[in-house]
mmCIF file of C-alpha atoms in Angstrom:
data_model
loop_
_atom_site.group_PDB
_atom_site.id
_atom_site.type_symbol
_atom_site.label_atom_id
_atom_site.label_comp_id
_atom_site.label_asym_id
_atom_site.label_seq_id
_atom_site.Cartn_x
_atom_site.Cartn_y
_atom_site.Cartn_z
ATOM 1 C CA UNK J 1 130.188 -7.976 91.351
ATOM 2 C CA UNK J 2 129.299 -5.592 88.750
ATOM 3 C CA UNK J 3 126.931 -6.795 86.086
ATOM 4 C CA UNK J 4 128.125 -8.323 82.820
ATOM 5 C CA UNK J 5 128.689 -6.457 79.351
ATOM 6 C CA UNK J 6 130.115 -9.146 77.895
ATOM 7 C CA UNK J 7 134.198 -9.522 77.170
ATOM 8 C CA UNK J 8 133.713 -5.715 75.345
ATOM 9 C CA UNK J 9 132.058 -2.922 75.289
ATOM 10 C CA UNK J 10 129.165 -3.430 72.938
ATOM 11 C CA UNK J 11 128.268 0.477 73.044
ATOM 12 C CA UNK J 12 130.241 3.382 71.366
ATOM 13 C CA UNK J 13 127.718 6.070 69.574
ATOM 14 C CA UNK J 14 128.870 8.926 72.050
ATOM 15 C CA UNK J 15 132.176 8.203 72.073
ATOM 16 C CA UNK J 16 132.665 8.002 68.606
ATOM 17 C CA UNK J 17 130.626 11.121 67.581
ATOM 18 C CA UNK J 18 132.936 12.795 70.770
ATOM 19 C CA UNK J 19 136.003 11.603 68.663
ATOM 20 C CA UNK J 20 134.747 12.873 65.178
ATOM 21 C CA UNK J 21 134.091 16.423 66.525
ATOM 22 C CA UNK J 22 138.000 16.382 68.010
ATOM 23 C CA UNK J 23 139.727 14.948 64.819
ATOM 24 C CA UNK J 24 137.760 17.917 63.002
ATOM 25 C CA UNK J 25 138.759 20.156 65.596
ATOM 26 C CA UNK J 26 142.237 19.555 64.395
ATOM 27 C CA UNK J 27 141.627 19.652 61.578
ATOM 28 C CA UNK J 28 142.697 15.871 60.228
ATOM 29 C CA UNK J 29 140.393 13.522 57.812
ATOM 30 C CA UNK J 30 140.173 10.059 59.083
ATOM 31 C CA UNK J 31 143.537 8.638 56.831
ATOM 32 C CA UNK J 32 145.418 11.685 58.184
ATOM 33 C CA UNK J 33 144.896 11.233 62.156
ATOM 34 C CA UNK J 34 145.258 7.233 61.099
ATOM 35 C CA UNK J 35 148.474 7.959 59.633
ATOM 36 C CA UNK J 36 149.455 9.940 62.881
ATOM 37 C CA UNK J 37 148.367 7.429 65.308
ATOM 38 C CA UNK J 38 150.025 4.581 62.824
ATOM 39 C CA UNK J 39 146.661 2.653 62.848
ATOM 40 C CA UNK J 40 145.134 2.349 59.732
ATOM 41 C CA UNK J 41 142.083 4.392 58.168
ATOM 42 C CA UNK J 42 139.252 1.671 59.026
ATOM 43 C CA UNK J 43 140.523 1.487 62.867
ATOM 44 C CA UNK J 44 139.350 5.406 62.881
ATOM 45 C CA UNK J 45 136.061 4.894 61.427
ATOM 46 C CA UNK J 46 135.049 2.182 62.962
ATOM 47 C CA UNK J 47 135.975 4.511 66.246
ATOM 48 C CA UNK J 48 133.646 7.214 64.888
ATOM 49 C CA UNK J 49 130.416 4.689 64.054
ATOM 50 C CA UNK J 50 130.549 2.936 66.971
ATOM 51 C CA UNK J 51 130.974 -0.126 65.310
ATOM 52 C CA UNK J 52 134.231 -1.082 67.323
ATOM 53 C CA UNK J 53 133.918 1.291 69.988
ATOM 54 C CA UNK J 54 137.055 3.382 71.094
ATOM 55 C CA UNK J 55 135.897 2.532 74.871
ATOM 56 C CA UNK J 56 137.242 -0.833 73.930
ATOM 57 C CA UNK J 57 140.212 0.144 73.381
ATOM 58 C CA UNK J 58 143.474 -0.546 75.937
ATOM 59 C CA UNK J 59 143.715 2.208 78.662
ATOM 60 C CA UNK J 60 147.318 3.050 77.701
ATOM 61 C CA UNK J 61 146.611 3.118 73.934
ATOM 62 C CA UNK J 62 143.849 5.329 74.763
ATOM 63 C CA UNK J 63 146.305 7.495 76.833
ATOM 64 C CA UNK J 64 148.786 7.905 74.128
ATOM 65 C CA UNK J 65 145.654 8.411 71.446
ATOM 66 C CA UNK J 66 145.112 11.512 73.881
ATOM 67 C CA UNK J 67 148.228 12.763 73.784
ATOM 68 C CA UNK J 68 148.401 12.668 69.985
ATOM 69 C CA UNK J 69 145.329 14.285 69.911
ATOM 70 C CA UNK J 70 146.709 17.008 72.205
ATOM 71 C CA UNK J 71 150.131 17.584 70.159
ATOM 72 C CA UNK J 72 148.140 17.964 67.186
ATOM 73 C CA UNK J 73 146.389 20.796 68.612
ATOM 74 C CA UNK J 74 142.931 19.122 69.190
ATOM 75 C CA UNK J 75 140.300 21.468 70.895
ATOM 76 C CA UNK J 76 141.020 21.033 74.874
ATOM 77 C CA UNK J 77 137.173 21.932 75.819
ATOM 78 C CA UNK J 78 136.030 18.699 73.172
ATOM 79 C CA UNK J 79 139.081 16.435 74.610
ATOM 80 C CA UNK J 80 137.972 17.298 78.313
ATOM 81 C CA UNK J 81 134.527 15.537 77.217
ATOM 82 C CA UNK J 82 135.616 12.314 76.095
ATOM 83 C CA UNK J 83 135.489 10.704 79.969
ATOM 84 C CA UNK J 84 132.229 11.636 80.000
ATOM 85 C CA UNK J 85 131.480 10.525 76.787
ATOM 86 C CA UNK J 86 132.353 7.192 77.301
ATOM 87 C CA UNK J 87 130.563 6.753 80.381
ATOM 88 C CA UNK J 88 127.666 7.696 79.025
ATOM 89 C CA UNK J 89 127.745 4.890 76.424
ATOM 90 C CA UNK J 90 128.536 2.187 79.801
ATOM 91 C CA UNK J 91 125.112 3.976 81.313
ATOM 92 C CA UNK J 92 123.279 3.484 77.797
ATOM 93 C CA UNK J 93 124.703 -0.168 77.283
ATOM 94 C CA UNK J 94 123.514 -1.343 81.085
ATOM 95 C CA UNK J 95 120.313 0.234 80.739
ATOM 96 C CA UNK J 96 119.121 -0.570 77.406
ATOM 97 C CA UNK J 97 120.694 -4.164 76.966
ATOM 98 C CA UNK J 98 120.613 -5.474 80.397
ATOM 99 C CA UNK J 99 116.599 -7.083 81.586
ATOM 100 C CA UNK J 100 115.511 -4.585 84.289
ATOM 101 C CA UNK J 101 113.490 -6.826 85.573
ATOM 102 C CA UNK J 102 116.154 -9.515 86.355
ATOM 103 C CA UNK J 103 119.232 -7.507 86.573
ATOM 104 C CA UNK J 104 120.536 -7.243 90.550
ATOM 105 C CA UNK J 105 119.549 -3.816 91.609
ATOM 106 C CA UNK J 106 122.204 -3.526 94.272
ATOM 107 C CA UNK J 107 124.628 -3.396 91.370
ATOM 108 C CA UNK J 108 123.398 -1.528 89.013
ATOM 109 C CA UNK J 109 125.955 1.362 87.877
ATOM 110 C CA UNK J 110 123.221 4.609 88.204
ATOM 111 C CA UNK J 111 123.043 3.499 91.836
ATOM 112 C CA UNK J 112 127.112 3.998 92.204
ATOM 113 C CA UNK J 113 127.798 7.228 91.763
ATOM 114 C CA UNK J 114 125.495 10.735 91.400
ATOM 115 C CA UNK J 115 124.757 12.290 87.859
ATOM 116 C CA UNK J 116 126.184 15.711 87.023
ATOM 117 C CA UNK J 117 124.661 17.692 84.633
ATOM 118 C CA UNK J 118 127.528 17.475 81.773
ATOM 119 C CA UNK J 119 126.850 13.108 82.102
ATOM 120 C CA UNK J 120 122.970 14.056 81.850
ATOM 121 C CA UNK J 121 123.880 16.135 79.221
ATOM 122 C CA UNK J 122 125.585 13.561 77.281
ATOM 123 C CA UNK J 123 122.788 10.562 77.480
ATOM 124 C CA UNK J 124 119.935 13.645 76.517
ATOM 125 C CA UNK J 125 122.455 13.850 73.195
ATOM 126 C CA UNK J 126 121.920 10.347 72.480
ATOM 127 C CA UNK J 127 118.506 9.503 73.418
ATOM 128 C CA UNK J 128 116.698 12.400 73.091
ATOM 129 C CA UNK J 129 119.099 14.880 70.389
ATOM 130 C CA UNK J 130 119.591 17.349 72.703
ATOM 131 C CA UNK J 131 122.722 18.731 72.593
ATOM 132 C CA UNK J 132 124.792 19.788 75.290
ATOM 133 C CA UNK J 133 125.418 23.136 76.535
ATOM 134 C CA UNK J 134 129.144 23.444 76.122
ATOM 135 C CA UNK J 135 129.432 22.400 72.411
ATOM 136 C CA UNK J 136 126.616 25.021 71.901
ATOM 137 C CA UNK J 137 128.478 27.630 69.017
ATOM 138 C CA UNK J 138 131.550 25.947 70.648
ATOM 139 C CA UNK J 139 132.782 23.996 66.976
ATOM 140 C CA UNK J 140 132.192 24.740 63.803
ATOM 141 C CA UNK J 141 130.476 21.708 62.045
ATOM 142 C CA UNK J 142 132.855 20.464 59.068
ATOM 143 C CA UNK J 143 131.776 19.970 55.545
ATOM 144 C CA UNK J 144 131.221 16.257 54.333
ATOM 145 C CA UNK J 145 129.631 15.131 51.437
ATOM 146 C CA UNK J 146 126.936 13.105 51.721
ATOM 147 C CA UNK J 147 124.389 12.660 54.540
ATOM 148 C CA UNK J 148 125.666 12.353 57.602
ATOM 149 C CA UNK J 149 124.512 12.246 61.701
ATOM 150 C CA UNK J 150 124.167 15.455 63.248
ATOM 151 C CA UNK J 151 124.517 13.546 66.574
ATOM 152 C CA UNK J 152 125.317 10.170 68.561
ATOM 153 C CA UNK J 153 121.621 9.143 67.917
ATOM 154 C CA UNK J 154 119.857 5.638 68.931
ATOM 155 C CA UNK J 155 117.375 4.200 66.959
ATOM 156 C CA UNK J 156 113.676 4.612 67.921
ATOM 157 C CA UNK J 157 113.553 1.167 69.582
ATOM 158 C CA UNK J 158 116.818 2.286 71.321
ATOM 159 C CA UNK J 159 115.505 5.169 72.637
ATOM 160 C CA UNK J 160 112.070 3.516 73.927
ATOM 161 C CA UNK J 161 113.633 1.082 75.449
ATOM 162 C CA UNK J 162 115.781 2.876 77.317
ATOM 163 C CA UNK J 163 112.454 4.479 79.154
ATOM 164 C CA UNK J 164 110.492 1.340 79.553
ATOM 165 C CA UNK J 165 113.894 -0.037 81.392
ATOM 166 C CA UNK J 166 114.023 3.294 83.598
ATOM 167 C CA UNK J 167 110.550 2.649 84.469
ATOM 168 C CA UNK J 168 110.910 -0.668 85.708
ATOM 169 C CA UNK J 169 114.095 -0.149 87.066
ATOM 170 C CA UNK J 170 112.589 2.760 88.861
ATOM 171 C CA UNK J 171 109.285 0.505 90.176
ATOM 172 C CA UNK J 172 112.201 -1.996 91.368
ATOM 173 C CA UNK J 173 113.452 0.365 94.060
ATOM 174 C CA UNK J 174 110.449 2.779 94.888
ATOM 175 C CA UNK J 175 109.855 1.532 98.585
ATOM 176 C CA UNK J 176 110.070 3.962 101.361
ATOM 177 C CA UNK J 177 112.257 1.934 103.069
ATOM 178 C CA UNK J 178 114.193 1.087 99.977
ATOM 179 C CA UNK J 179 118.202 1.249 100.158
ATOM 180 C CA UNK J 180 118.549 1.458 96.817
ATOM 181 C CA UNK J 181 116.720 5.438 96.713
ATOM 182 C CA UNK J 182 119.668 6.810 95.052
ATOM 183 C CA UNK J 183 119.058 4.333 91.898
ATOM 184 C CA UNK J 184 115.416 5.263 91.996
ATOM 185 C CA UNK J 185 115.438 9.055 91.963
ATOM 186 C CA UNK J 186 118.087 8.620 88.518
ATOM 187 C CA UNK J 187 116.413 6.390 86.804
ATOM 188 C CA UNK J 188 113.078 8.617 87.244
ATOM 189 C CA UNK J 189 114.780 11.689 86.253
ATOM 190 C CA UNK J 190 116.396 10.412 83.271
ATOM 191 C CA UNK J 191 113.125 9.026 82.215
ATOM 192 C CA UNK J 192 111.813 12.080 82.432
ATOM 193 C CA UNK J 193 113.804 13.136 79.737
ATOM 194 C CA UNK J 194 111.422 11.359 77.182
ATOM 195 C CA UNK J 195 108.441 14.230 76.597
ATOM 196 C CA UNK J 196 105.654 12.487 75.009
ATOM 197 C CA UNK J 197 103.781 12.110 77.639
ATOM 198 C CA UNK J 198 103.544 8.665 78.512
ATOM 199 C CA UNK J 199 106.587 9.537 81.739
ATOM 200 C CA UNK J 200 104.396 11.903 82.979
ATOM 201 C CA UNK J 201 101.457 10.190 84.008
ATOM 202 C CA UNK J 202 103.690 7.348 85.757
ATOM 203 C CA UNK J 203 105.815 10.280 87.206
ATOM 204 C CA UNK J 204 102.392 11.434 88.706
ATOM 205 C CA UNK J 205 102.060 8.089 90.133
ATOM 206 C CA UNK J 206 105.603 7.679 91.451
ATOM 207 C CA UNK J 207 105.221 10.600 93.259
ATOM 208 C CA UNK J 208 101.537 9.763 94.931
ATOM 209 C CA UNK J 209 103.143 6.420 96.225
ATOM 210 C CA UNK J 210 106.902 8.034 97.735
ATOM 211 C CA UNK J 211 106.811 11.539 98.170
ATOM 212 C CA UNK J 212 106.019 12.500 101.794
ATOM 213 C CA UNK J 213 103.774 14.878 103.176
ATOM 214 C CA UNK J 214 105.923 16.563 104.749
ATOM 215 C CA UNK J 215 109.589 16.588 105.781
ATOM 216 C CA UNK J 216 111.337 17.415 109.404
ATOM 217 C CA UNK J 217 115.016 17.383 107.927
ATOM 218 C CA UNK J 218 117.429 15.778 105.685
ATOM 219 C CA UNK J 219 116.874 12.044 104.299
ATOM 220 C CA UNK J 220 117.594 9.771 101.462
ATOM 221 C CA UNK J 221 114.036 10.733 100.669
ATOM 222 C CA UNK J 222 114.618 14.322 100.210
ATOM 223 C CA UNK J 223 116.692 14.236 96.780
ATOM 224 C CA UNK J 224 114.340 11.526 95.727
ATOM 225 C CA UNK J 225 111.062 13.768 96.342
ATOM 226 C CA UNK J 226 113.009 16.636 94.811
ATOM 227 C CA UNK J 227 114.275 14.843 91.458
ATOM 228 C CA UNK J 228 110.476 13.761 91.156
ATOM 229 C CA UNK J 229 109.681 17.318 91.739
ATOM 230 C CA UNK J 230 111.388 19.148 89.021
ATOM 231 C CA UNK J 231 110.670 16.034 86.543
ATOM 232 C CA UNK J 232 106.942 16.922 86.744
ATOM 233 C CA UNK J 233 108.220 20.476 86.283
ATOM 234 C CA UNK J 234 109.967 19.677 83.146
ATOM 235 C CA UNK J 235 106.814 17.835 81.982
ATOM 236 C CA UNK J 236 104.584 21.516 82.744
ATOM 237 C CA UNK J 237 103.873 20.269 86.371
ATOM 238 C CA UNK J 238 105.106 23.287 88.464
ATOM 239 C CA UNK J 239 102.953 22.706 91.446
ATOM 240 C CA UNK J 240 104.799 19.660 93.108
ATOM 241 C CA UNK J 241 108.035 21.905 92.648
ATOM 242 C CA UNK J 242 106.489 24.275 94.356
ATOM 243 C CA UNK J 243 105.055 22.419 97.055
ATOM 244 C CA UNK J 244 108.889 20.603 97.793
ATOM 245 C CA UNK J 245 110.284 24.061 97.976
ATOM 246 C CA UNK J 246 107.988 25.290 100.556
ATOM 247 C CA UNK J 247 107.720 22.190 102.691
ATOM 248 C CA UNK J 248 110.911 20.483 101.988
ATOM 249 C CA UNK J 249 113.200 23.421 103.575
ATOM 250 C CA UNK J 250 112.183 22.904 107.585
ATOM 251 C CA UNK J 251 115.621 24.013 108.620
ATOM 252 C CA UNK J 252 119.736 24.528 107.298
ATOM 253 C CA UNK J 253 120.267 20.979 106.605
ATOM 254 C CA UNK J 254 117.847 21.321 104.117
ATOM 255 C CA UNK J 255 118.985 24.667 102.943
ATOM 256 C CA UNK J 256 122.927 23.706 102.430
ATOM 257 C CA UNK J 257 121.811 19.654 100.939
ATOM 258 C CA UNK J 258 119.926 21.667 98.197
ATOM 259 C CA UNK J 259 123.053 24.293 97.487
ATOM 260 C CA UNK J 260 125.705 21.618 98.017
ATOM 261 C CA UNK J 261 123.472 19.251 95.349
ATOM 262 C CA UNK J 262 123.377 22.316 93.310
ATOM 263 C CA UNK J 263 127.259 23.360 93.170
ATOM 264 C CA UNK J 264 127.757 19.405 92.616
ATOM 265 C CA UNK J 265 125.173 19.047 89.577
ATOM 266 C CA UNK J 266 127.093 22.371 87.941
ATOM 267 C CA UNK J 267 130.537 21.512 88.789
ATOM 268 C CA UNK J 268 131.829 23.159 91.489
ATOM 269 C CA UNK J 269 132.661 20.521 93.345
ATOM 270 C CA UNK J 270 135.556 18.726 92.159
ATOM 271 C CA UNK J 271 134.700 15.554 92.966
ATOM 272 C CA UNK J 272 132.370 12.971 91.980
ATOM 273 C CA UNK J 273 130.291 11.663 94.826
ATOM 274 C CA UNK J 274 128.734 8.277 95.659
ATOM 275 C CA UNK J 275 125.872 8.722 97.695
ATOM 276 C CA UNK J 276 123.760 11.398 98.248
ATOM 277 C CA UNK J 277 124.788 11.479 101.792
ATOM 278 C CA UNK J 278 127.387 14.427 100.415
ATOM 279 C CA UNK J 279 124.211 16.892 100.223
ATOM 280 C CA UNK J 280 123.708 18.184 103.712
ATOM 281 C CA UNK J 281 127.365 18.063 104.724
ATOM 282 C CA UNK J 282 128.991 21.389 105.839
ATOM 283 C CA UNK J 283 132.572 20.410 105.312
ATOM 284 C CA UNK J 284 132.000 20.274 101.445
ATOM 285 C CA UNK J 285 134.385 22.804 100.028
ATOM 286 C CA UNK J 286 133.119 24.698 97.153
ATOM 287 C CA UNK J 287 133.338 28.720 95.823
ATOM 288 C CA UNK J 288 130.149 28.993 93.835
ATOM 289 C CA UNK J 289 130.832 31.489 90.959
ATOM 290 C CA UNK J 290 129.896 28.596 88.265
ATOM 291 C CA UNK J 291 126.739 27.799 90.460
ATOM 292 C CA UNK J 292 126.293 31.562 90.315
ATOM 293 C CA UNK J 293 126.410 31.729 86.444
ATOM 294 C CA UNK J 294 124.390 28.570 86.033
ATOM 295 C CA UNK J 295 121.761 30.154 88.103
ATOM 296 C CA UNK J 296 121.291 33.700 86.898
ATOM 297 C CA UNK J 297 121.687 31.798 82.863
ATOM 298 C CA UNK J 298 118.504 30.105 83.536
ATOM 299 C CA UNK J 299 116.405 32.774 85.346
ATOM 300 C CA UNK J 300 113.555 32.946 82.570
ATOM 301 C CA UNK J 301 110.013 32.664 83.606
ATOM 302 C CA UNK J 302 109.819 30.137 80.930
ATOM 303 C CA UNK J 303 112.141 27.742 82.196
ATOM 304 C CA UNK J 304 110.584 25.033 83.955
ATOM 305 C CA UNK J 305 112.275 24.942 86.862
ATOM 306 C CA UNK J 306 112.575 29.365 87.393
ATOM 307 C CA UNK J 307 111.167 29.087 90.828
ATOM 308 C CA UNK J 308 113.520 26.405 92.245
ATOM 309 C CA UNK J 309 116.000 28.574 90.673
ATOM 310 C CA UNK J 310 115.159 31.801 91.944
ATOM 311 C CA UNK J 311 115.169 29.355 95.651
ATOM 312 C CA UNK J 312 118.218 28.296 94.773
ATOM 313 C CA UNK J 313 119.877 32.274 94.158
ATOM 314 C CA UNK J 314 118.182 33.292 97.101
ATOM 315 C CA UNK J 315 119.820 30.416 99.343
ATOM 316 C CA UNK J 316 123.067 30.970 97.598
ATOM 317 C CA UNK J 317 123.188 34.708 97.833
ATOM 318 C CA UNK J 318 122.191 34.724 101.628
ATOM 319 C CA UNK J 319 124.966 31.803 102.224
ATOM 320 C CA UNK J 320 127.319 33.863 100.151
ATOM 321 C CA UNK J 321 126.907 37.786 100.000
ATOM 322 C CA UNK J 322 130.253 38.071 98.277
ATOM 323 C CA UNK J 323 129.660 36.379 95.047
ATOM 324 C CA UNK J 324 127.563 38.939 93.565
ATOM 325 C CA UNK J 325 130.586 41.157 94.339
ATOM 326 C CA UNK J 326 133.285 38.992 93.112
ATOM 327 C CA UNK J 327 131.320 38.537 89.765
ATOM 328 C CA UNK J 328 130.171 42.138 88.827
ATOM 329 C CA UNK J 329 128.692 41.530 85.423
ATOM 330 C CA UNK J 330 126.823 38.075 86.783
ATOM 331 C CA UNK J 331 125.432 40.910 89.314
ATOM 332 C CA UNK J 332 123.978 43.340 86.680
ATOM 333 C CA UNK J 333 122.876 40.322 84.727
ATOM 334 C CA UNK J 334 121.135 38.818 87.885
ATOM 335 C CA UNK J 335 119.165 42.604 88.537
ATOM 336 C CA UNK J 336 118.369 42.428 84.578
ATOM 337 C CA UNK J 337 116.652 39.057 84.687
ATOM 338 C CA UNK J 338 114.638 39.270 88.063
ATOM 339 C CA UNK J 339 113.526 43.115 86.832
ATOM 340 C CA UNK J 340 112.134 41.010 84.097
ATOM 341 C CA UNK J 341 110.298 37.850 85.857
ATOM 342 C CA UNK J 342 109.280 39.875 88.467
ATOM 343 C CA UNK J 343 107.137 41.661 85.636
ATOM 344 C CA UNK J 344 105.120 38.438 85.045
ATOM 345 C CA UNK J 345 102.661 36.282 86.183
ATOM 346 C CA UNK J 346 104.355 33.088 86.362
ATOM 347 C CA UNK J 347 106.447 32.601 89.308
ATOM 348 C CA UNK J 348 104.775 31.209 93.220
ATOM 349 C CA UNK J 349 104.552 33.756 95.721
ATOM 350 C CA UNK J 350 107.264 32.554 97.523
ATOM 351 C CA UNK J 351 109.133 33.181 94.384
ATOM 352 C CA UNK J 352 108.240 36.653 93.890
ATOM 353 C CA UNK J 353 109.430 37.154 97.268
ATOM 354 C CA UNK J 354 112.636 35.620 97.338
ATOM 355 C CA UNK J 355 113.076 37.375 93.806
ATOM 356 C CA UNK J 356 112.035 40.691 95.219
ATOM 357 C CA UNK J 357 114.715 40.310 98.188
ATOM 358 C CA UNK J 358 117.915 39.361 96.111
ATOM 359 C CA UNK J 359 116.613 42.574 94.024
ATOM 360 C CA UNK J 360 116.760 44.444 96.984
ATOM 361 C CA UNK J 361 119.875 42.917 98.278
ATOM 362 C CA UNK J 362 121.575 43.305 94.997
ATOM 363 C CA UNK J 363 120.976 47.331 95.221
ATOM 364 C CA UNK J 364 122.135 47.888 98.774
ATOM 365 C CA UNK J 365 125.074 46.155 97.794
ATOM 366 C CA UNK J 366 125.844 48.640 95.052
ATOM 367 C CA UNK J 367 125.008 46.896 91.997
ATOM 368 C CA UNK J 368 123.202 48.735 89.423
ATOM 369 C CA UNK J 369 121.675 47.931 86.010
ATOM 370 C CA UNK J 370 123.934 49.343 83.222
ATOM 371 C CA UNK J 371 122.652 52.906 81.589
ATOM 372 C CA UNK J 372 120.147 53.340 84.447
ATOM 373 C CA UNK J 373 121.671 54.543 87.574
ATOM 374 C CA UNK J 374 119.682 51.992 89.581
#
């Protein structure tokens, strides 16, 4: 049985900053959309605060509160983030209200189904006040008087205790053996979304007691090692990243589970998957442009993860030759960036050359940086 929230949800901060941003996108106050929805003005706010969370709401109302939204000429991008929205305030309730150390692990909802990076994106919003990538310059903020939240926020005590809970949810299921390894490697990675410190010195030791020494293919191990991998990265640990790249590829199981994990976390694959079994399987359909993109966007030598990155191009590129190609200006982009990491000191070796061969590949294939000839 899935555990117990109580009769409603109790949880609505991301969901109801979600739903401010769309009515502005309209642009409607509260008593206009309220008026439009025949509710009254309250029913909206109390939407927007979280107080009486719109996931609590009736699927069909919310349905036709959607298509409202639509006719009115709400912003399409904001509307398509609602779903996630709302599950990230069901992730947030179970993790912060529920006892980690008596909840039943076997039914704990990070264990059901694999994070994407937009969902990620959405719980960093809340707990930590990062926001996500997509409403970056996307809206224009609207003028209100008074102060007012610049995002879905949780209180201090919120926010802690969502990492303590991650922690010992993440002790819980740490065995080698452990059939709960998908629940593990998300709670460690979304508690390694809390930077002071503290996460990285049990990170350290999380790693010490499950990561193995070496690998000789594709396990429910592998994504665990690599999520506590590029968590130590993020935390100004590159040398475990490092280490999983160059002993965590033996052969092209390996190879495809990290590209297929990589067009899932970007959204390229369509659908959402519930075990990381999906990773090494070569029947996954996807077409890799947005991987592409996400890819050469983040190729800085000051991104913590740039050599699992430049890995990850080089895998893709060799997989796919075309999409270089099909994407001309990602291409010249792509030559642009690597010119410029190859010029520093702070990529591996193996980095500098897989970087130097997609540089190379990249030229034979015709593509040349713009105003140079080369």
């Amino acid at each position: 049985m899935p555990p117990k929230a109580g009769p409603a949800a109790r949880r609505g901060a991301v969901t109801g900053y979600m739903f401010k941003l769309i009515r502005e996108s309209v642009p409607a106050s509260q008593e206009r959309l309220a008026a439009h929805l025949g509710i009254d003005r309250a029913t909206v706010q109390s939407w927007e605060s979280g107080r009486r969370p719109f996931t609590s709401v009736g699927f069909g109302q919310a349905i036709a509160v959607r298509h409202k939204l639509i006719q009115l000429g709400a912003d399409a991008q904001l509307l398509s983030m609602l779903d996630e929205a709302a599950e990230a305030d069901y992730l947030l309730e179970l993790i912060i209200d529920a006892d980690p150390a008596t909840l039943d692990v076997d039914q704990h909802p990070l264990g059901w189904t694999v994070l994407t990076h937009s969902l990620t994106e959405m719980l960093a919003w809340a707990v930590i006040g990062q926001e996500p990538a997509r409403l970056q310059g996307h809206y224009r903020p609207a003028h209100r008087r008074g102060p007012s939240p610049s995002a879905p926020s949780l209180e201090s005590t919120e926010a802690r205790a969502f990492f303590d809970n991650l922690h010992v949810i993440a002790d819980r299921t740490g065995q080698r053996d452990s059939t709960n390894m998908l629940l593990h490697r998300q709670a460690c990675f979304l508690a390694s979304l809390d930077l002071t410190g503290r996460t990285a010195d049990w990170l350290s030791s999380t790693r010490r007691s499950t990561f193995p020494s070496t690998f000789h293919g594709w396990s429910p191990m592998w994504p665990d090692a690599r999520s506590i991998a590029t968590s130590l990265a993020k935390h100004g640990d590159p040398q475990p990243l490092r280490d999983f790249i160059a002993r965590a590829h033996p052969d092209d199981a390996c190879e495809l589970a990290g590209l297929n994990y990589s067009a899932y976390w970007v959204g390229d694959v369509r659908h959402r998957q519930h075990h990381d079994t999906f990773m090494p399987d070569p029947a996954l359909s996807w077409r890799g442009g947005r991987l592409l993109r996400h890819l050469v966007e983040r190729l800085d030598a000051d991104h913590p993860f740039v050599d699992l990155n430049i890995h990850s191009l080089w895998a893709l590129l060799t997989a796919r030759q075309h999409l270089a190609q099909d994407e001309p200006h990602l291409g010249t982009e792509l030559l642009r960036r690597a010119a410029e990491v190859l010029d520093t000191d702070m990529i591996s070796p193996q980095s500098r050359r897989e970087l130097t061969s997609i540089l190379y590949g990249l030229r034979m294939s015709g593509v040349r940086e713009p105003g140079t000839g080369r």
